[in-house]
PDB file of C-alpha atoms in Angstrom:
ATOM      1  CA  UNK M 167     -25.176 -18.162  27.836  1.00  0.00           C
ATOM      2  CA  UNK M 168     -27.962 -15.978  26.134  1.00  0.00           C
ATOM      3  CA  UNK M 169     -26.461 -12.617  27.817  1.00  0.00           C
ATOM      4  CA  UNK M 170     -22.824 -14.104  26.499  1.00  0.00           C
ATOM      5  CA  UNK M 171     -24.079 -14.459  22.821  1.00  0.00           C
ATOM      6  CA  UNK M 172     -26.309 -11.391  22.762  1.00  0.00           C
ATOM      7  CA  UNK M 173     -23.316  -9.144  23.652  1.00  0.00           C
ATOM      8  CA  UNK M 174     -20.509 -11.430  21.156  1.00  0.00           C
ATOM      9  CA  UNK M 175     -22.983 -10.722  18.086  1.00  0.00           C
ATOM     10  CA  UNK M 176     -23.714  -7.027  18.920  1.00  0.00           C
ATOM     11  CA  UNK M 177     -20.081  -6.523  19.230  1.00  0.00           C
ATOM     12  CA  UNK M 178     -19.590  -7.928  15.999  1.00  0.00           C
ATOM     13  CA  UNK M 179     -22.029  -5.518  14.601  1.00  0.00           C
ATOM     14  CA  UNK M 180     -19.938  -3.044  15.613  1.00  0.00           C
ATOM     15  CA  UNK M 181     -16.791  -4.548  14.486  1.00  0.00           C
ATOM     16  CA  UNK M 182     -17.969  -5.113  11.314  1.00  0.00           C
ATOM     17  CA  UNK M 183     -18.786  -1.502  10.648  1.00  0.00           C
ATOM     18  CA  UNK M 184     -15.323  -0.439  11.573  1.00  0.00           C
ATOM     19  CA  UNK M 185     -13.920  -3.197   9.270  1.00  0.00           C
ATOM     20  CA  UNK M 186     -15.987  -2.248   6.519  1.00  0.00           C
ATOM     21  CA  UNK M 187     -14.863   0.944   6.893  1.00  0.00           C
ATOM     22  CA  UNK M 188     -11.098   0.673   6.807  1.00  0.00           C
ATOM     23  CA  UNK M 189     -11.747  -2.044   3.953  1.00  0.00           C
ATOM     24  CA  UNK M 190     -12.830   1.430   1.613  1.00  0.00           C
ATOM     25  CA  UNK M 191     -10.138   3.010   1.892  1.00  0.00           C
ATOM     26  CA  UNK M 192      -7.413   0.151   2.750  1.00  0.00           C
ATOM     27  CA  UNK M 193      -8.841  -2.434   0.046  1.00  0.00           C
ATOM     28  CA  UNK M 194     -10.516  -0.908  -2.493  1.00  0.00           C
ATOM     29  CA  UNK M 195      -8.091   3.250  -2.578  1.00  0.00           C
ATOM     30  CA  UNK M 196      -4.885   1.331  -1.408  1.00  0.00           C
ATOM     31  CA  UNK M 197      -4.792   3.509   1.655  1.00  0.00           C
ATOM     32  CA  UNK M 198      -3.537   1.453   4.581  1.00  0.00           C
ATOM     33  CA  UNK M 199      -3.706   3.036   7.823  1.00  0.00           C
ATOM     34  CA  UNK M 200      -3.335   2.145  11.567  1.00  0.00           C
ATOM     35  CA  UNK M 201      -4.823   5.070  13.055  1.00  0.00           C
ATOM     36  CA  UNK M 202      -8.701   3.791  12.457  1.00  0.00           C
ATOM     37  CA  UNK M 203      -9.196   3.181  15.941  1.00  0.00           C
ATOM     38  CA  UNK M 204      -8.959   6.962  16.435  1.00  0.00           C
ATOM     39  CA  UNK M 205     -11.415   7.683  14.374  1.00  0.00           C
ATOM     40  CA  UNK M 206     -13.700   5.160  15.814  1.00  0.00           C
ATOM     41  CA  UNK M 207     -12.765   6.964  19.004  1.00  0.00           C
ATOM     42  CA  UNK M 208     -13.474  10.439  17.920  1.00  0.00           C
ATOM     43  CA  UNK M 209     -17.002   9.277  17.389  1.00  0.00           C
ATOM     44  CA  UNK M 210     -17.269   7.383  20.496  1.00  0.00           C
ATOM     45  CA  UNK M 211     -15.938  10.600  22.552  1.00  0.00           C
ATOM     46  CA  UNK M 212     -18.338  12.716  20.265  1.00  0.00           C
ATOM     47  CA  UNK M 213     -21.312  11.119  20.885  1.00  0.00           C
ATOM     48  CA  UNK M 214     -20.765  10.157  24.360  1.00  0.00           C
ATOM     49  CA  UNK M 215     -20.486  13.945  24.677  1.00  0.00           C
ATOM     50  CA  UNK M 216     -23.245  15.334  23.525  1.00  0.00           C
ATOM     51  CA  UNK M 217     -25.442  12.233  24.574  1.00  0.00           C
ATOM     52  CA  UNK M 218     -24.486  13.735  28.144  1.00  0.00           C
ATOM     53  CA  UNK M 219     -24.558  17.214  27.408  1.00  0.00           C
ATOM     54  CA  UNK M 220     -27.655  17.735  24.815  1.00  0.00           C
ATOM     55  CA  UNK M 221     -29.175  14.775  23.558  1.00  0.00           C
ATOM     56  CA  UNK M 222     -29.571  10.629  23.581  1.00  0.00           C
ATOM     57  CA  UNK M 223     -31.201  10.894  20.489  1.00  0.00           C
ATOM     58  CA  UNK M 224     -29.631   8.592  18.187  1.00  0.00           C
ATOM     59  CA  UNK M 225     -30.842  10.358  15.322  1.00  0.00           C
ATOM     60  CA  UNK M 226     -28.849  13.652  16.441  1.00  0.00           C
ATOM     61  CA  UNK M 227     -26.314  11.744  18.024  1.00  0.00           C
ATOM     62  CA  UNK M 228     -24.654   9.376  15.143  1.00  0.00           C
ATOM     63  CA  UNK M 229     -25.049  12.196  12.868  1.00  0.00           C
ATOM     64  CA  UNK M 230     -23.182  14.646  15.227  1.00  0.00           C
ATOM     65  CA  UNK M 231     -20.615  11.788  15.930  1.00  0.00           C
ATOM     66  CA  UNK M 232     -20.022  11.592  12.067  1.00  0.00           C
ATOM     67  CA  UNK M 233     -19.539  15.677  11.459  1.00  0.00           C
ATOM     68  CA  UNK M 234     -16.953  15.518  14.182  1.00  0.00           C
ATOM     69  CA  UNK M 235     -15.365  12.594  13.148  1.00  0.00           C
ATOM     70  CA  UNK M 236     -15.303  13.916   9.266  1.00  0.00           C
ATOM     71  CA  UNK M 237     -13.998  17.212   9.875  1.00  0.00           C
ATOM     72  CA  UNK M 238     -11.082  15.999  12.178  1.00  0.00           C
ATOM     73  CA  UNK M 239     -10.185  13.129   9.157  1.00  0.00           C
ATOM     74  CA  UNK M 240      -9.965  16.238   6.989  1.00  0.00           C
ATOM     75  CA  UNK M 241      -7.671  18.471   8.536  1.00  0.00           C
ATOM     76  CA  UNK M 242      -5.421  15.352  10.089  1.00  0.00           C
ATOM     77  CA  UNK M 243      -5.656  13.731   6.234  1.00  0.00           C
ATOM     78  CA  UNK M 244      -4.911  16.426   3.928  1.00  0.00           C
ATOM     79  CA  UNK M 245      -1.214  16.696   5.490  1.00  0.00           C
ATOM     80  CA  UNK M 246      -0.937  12.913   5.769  1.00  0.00           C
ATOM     81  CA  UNK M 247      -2.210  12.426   1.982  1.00  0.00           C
ATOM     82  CA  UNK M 248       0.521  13.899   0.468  1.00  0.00           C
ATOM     83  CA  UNK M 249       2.388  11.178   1.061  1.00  0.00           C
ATOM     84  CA  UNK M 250       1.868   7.779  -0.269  1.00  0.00           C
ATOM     85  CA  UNK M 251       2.870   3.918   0.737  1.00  0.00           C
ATOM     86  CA  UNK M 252       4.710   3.095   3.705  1.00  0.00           C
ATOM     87  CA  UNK M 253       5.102   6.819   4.088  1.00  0.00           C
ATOM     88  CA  UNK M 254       1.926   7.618   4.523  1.00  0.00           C
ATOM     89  CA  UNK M 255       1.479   3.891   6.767  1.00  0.00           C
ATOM     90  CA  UNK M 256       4.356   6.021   9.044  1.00  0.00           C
ATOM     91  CA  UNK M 257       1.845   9.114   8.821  1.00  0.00           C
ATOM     92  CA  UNK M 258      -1.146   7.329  10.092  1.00  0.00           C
ATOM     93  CA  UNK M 259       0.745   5.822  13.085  1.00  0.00           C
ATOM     94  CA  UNK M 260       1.887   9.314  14.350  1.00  0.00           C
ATOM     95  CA  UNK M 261      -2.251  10.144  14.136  1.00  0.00           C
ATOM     96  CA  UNK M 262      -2.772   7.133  16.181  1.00  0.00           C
ATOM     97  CA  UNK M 263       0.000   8.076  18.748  1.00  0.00           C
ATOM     98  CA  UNK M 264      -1.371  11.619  18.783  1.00  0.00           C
ATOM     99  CA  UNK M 265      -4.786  10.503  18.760  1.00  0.00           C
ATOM    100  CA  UNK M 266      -4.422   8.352  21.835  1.00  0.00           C
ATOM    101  CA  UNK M 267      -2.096  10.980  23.532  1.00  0.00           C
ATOM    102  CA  UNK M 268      -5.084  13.663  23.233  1.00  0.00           C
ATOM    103  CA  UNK M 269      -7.873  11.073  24.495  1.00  0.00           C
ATOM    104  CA  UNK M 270      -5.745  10.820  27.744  1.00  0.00           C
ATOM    105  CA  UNK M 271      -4.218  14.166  28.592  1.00  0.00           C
ATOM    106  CA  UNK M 272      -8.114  16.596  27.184  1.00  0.00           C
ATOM    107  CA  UNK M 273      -9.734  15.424  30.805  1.00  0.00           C
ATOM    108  CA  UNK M 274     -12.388  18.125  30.576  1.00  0.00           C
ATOM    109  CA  UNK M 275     -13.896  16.145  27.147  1.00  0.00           C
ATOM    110  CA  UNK M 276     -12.683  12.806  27.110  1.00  0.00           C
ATOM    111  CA  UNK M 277     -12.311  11.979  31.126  1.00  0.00           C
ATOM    112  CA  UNK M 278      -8.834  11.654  30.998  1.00  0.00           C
ATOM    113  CA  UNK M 279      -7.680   8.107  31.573  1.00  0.00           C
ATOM    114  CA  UNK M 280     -10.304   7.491  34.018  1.00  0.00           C
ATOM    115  CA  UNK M 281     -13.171   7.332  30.972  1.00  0.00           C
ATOM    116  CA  UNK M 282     -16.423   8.816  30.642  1.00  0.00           C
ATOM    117  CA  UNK M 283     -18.800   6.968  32.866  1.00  0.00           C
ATOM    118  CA  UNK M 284     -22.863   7.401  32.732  1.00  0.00           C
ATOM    119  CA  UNK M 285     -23.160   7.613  29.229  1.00  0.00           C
ATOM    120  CA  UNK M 286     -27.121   7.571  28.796  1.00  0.00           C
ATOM    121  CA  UNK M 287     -28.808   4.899  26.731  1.00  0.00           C
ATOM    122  CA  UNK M 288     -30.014   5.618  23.008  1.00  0.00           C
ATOM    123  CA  UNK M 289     -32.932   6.989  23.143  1.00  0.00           C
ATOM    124  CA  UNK M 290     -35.167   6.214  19.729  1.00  0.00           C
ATOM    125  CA  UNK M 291     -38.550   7.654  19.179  1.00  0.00           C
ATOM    126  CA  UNK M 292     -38.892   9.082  23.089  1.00  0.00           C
ATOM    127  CA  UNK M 293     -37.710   4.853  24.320  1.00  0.00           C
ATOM    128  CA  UNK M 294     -34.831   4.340  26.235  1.00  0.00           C
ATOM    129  CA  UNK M 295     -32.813   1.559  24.260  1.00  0.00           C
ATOM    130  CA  UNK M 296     -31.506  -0.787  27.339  1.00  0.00           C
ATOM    131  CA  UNK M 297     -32.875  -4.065  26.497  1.00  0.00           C
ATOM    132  CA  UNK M 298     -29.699  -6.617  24.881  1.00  0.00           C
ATOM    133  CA  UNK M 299     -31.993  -8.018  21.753  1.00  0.00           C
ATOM    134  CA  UNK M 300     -33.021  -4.438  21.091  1.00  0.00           C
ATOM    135  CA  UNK M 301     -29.570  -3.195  20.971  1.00  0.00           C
ATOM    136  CA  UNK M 302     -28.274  -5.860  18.602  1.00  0.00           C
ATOM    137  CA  UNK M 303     -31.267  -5.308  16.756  1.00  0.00           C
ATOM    138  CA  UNK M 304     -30.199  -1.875  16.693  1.00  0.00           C
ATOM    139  CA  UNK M 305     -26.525  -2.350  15.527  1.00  0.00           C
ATOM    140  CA  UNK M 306     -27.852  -4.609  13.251  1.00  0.00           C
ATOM    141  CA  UNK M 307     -29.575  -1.204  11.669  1.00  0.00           C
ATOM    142  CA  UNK M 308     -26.892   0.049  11.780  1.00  0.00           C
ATOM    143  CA  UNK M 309     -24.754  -2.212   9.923  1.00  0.00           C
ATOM    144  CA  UNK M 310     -26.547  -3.153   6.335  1.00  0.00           C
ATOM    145  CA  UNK M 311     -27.288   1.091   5.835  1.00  0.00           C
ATOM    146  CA  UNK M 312     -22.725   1.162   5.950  1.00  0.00           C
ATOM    147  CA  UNK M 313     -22.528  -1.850   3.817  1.00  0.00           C
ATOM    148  CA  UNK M 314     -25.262  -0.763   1.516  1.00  0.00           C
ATOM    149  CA  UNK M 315     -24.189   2.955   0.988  1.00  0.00           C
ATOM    150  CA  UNK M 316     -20.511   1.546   0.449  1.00  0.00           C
ATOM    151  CA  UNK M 317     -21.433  -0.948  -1.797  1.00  0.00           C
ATOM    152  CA  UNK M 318     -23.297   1.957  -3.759  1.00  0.00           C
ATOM    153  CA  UNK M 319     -20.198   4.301  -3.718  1.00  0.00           C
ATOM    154  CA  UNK M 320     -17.959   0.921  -4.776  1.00  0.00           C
ATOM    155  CA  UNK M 321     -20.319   0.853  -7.931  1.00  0.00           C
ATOM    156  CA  UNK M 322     -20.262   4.146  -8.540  1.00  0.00           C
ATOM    157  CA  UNK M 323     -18.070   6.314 -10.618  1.00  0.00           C
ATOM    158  CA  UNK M 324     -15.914   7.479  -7.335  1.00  0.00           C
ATOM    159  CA  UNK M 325     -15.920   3.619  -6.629  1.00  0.00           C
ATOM    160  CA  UNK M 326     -13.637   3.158 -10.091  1.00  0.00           C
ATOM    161  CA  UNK M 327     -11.880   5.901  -9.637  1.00  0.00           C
ATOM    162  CA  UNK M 328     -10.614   4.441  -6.159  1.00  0.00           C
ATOM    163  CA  UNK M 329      -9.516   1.091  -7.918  1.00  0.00           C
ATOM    164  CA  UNK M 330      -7.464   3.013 -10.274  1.00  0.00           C
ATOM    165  CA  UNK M 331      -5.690   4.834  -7.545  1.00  0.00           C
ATOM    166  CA  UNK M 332      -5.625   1.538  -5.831  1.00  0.00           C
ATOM    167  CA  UNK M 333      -4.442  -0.019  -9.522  1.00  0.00           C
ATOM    168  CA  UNK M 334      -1.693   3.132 -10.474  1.00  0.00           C
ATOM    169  CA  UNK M 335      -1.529   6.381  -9.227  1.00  0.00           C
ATOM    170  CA  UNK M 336       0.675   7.410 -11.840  1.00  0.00           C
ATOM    171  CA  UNK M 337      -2.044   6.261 -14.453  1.00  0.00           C
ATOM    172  CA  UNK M 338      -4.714   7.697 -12.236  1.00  0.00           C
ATOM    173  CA  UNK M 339      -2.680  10.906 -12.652  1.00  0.00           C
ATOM    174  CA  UNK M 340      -2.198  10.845 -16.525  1.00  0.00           C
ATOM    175  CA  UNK M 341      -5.684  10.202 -16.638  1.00  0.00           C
ATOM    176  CA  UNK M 342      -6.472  13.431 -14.760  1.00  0.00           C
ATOM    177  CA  UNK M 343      -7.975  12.216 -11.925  1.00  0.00           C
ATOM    178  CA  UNK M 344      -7.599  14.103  -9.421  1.00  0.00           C
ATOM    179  CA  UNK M 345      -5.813  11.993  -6.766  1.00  0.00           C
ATOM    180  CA  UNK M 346      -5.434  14.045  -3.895  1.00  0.00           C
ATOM    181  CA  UNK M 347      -9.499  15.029  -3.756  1.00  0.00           C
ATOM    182  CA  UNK M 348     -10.461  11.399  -4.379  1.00  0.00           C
ATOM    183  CA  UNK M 349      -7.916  10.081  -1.865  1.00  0.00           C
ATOM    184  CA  UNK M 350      -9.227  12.928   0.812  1.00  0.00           C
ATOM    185  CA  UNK M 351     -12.970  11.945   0.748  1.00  0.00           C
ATOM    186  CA  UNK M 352     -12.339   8.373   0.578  1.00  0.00           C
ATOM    187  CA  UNK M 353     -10.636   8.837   4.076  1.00  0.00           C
ATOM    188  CA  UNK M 354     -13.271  11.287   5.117  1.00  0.00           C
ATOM    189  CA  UNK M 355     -16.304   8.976   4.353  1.00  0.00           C
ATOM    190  CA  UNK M 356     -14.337   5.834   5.637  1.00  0.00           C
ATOM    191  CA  UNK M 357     -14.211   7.834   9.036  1.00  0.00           C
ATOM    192  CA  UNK M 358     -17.773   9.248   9.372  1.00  0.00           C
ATOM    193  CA  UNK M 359     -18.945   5.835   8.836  1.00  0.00           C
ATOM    194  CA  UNK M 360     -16.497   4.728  11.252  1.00  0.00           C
ATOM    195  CA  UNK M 361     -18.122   7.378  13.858  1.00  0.00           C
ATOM    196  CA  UNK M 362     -21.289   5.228  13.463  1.00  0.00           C
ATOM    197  CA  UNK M 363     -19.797   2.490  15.157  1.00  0.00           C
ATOM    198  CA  UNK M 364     -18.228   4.556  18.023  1.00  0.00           C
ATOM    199  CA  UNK M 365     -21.394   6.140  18.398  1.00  0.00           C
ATOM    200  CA  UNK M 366     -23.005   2.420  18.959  1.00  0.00           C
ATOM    201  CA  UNK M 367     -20.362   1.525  21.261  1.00  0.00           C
ATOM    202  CA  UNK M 368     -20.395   4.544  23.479  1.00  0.00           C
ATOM    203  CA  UNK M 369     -24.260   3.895  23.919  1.00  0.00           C
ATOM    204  CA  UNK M 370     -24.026   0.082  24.435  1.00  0.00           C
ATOM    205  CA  UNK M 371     -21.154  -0.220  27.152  1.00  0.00           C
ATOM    206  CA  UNK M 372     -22.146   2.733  28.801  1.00  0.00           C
ATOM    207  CA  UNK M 373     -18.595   3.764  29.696  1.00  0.00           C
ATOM    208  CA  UNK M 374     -15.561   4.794  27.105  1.00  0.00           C
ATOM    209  CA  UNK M 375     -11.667   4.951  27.941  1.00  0.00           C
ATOM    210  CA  UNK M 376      -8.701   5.829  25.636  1.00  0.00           C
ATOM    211  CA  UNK M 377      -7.857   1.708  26.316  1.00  0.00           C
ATOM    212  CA  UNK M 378     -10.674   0.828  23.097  1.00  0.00           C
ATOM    213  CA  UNK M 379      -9.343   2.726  21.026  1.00  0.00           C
ATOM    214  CA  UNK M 380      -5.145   1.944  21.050  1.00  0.00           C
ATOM    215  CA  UNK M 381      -3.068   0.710  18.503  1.00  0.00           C
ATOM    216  CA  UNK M 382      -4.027  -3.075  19.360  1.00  0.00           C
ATOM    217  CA  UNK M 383      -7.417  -1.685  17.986  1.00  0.00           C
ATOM    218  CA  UNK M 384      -6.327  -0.217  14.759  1.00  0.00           C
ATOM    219  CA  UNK M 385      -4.020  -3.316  14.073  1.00  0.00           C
ATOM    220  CA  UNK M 386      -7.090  -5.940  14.819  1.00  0.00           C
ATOM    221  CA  UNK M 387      -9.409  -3.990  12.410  1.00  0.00           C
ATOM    222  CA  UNK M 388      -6.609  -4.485  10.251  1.00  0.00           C
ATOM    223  CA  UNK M 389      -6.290  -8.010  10.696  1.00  0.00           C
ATOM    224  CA  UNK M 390     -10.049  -8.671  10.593  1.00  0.00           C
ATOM    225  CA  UNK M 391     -10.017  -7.010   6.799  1.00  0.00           C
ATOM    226  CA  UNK M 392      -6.849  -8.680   5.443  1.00  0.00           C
ATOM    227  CA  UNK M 393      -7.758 -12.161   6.647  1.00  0.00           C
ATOM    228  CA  UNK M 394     -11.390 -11.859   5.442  1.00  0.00           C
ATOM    229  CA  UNK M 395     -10.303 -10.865   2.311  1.00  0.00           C
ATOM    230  CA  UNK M 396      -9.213  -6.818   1.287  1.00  0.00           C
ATOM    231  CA  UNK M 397     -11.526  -5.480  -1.723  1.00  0.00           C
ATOM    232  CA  UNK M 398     -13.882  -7.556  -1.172  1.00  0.00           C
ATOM    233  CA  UNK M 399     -17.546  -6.621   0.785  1.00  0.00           C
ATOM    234  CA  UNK M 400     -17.927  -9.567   2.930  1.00  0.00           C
ATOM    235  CA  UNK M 401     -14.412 -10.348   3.686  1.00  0.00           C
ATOM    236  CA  UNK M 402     -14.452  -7.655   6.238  1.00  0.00           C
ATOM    237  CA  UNK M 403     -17.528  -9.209   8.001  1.00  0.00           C
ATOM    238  CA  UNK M 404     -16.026 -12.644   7.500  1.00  0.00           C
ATOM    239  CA  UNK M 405     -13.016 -11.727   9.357  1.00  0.00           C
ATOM    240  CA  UNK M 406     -14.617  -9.910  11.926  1.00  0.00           C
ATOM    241  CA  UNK M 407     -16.850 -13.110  12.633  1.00  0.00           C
ATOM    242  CA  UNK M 408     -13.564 -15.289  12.952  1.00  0.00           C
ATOM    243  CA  UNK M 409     -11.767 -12.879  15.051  1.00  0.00           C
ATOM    244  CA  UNK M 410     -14.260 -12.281  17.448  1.00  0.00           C
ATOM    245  CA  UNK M 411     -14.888 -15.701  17.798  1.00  0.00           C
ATOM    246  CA  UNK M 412     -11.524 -17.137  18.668  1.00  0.00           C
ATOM    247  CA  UNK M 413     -11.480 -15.360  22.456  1.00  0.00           C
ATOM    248  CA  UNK M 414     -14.297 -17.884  23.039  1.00  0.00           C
ATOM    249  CA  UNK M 415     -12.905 -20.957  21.553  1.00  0.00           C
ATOM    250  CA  UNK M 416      -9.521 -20.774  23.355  1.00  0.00           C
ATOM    251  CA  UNK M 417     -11.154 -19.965  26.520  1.00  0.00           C
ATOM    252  CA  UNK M 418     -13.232 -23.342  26.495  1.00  0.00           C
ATOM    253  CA  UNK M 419      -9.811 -25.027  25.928  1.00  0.00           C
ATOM    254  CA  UNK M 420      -8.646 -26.041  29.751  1.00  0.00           C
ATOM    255  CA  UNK M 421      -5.532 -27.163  28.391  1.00  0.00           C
ATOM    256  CA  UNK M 422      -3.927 -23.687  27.651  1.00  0.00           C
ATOM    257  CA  UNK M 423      -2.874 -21.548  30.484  1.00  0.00           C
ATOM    258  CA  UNK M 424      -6.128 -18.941  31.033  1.00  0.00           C
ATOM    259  CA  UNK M 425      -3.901 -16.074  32.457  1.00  0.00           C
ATOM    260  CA  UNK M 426      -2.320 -16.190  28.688  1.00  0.00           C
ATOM    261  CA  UNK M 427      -4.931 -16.452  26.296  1.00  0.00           C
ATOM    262  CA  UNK M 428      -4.925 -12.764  25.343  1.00  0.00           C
ATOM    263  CA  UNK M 429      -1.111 -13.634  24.186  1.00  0.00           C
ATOM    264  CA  UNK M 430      -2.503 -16.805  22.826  1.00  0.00           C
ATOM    265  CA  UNK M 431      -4.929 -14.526  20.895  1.00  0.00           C
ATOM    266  CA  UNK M 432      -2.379 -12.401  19.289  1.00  0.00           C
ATOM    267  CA  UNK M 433      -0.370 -14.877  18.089  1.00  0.00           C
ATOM    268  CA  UNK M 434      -3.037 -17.058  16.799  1.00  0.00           C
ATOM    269  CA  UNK M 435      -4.012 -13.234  14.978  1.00  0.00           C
ATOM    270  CA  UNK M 436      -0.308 -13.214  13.413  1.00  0.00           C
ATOM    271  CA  UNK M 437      -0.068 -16.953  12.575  1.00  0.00           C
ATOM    272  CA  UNK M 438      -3.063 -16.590  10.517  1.00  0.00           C
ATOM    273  CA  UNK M 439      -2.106 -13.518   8.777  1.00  0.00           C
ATOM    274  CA  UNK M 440       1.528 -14.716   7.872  1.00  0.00           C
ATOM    275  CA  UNK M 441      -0.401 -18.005   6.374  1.00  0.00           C
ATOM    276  CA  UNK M 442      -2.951 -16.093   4.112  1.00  0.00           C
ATOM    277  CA  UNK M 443      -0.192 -13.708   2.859  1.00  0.00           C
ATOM    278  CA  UNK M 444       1.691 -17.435   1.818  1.00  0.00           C
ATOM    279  CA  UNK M 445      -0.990 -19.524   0.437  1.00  0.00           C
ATOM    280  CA  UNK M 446      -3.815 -17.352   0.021  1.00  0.00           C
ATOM    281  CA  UNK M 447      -3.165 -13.324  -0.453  1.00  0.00           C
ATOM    282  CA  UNK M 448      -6.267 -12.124  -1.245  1.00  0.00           C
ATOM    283  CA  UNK M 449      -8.149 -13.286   2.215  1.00  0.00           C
ATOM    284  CA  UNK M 450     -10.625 -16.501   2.962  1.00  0.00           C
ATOM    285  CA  UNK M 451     -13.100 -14.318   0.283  1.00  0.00           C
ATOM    286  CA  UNK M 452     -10.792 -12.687  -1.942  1.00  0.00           C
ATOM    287  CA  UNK M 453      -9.406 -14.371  -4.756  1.00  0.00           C
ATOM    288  CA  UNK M 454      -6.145 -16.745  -4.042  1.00  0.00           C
ATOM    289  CA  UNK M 455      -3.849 -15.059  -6.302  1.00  0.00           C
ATOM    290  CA  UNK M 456      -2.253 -11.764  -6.023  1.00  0.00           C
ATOM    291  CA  UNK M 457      -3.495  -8.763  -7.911  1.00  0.00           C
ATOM    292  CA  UNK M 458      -0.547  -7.822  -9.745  1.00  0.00           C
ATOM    293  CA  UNK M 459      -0.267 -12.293 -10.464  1.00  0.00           C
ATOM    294  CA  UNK M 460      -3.972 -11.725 -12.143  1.00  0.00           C
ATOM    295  CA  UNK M 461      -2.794  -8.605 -13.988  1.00  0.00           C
ATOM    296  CA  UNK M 462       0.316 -10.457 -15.590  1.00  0.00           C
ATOM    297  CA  UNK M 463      -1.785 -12.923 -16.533  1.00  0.00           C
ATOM    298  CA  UNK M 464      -4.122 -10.769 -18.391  1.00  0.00           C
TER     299      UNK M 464
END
């Protein structure tokens, strides 16, 4: 039971950095996407890489992880980011497609579909990280440095500028912000940070395959952020928490079928998104009302 809960909350960890993460640019620039699980994969790939070819340091690793991850978000992104709405939500799906199409077919880097197995453990100051409580421990460090450097850039002056994209991109415009930079390093930071957690998850499983990192990924992150609450810094974390609990609560229900609890799962996922967007738009800890409601108002 101790192995079972050590591995749920470390997951989360990681989870909730890739929530986090798609929350800047989905909840806060008005950038929604579908393709974060490729980013989250590029740093998995990345890491696992050079943890196998150079070094299990995790203080070369991550950082390596996030370059590669960065750099790819910027030449995939400045294409995409000339477009904007469902357009650009169109945009990001072709990245995951193209994404998940590369992590299969580039066998010499990513394994092909058979993975990259024997992935060494993170190795911090000379110690090889194996034990479970270390590890969440770990992720756990991992975690509050995203959340605290993005709520820093939220309160900064790139921070506003994102809400007024977010806000009007017309007004954004006619204030001469420059839209198209802002927009670019917004998805650039969002998928460094993201590299972080593929980074963690490479080291901690051990083993990688193009099956973590499909659209069923990119759409969970998504749910995890709207039903916790988009714009918001713990609604990402909140929603992570629920999601990644509700595998284990319907298994310990004997009354539903056990071969169908992953189809359970999904439509549980749906249900609850369909309700929020009804009676409560702005997540469990968002506020209840819509944005543009609150602006009429005012």
């Amino acid at each position: 039971m101790l192995a079972y809960l050590l591995n749920l909350a470390t997951l989360m960890c990681i989870n909730a950095v890739l929530a986090i993460t798609l929350n800047f640019i989905m909840g806060y620039a008005g950038i929604f996407s579908i393709a974060h699980a490729i980013f989250f994969g590029v740093g998995a790939y990345g890491a696992a890489w050079f943890a196998m070819h150079a070094s299990a340091n995790i203080f070369v690793v991550i950082p390596v992880a996030m370059v590669v991850a960065g750099a790819l978000s910027l030449v995939l992104a400045l294409p995409a980011l000339r477009v904007r709405g469902e357009y650009f939500v169109a945009a990001s799906l072709g990245l995951q497609v193209l994404g998940v199409t590369v992590f299969s077919e580039w066998k010499s880097v990513t394994g092909g579909l058979g993975g990259m197995i024997g992935i060494p453990p993170a190795d911090l100051f000379g110690y090889a990280v194996t034990d479970p409580v270390q590890f969440l421990l770990l992720a756990l460090c991992c975690l509050i440095p995203v959340l605290l450097v993005t709520s820093v850039l939220l309160r900064s002056s790139f921070g506003r500028n994102l809400k007024a994209i977010r806000d009007s991109e017309t007004a954004a415009y006619a204030f001469g912000k420059n839209v198209a930079l802002i927009k670019t390093m917004s998805v650039v930071i969002s998928a460094m940070l993201a590299a972080v957690a593929g980074a963690l998850y490479a080291f901690y499983m051990g083993f990688i395959n193009v099956e973590s990192f499909m659209l069923d990924t990119s759409v969970l992150l998504m749910a995890m952020v709207i039903i916790g609450g988009t714009g918001t810094l713990l609604g990402p974390i909140v929603g992570t928490v629920l999601l990644m609990l509700l595998p284990g609560v319907f298994s310990y229900m004997s009354f539903l079928p056990q071969t169908e609890i992953g189809s359970i799962q999904q439509i549980a996922y749906g249900l609850a998104m369909v309700l929020l967007m009804i009676f409560r738009p702005g997540g469990i800890v968002g506020s209840g009302k819509p944005r543009a409601a609150k602006e009429k108002a005012a």
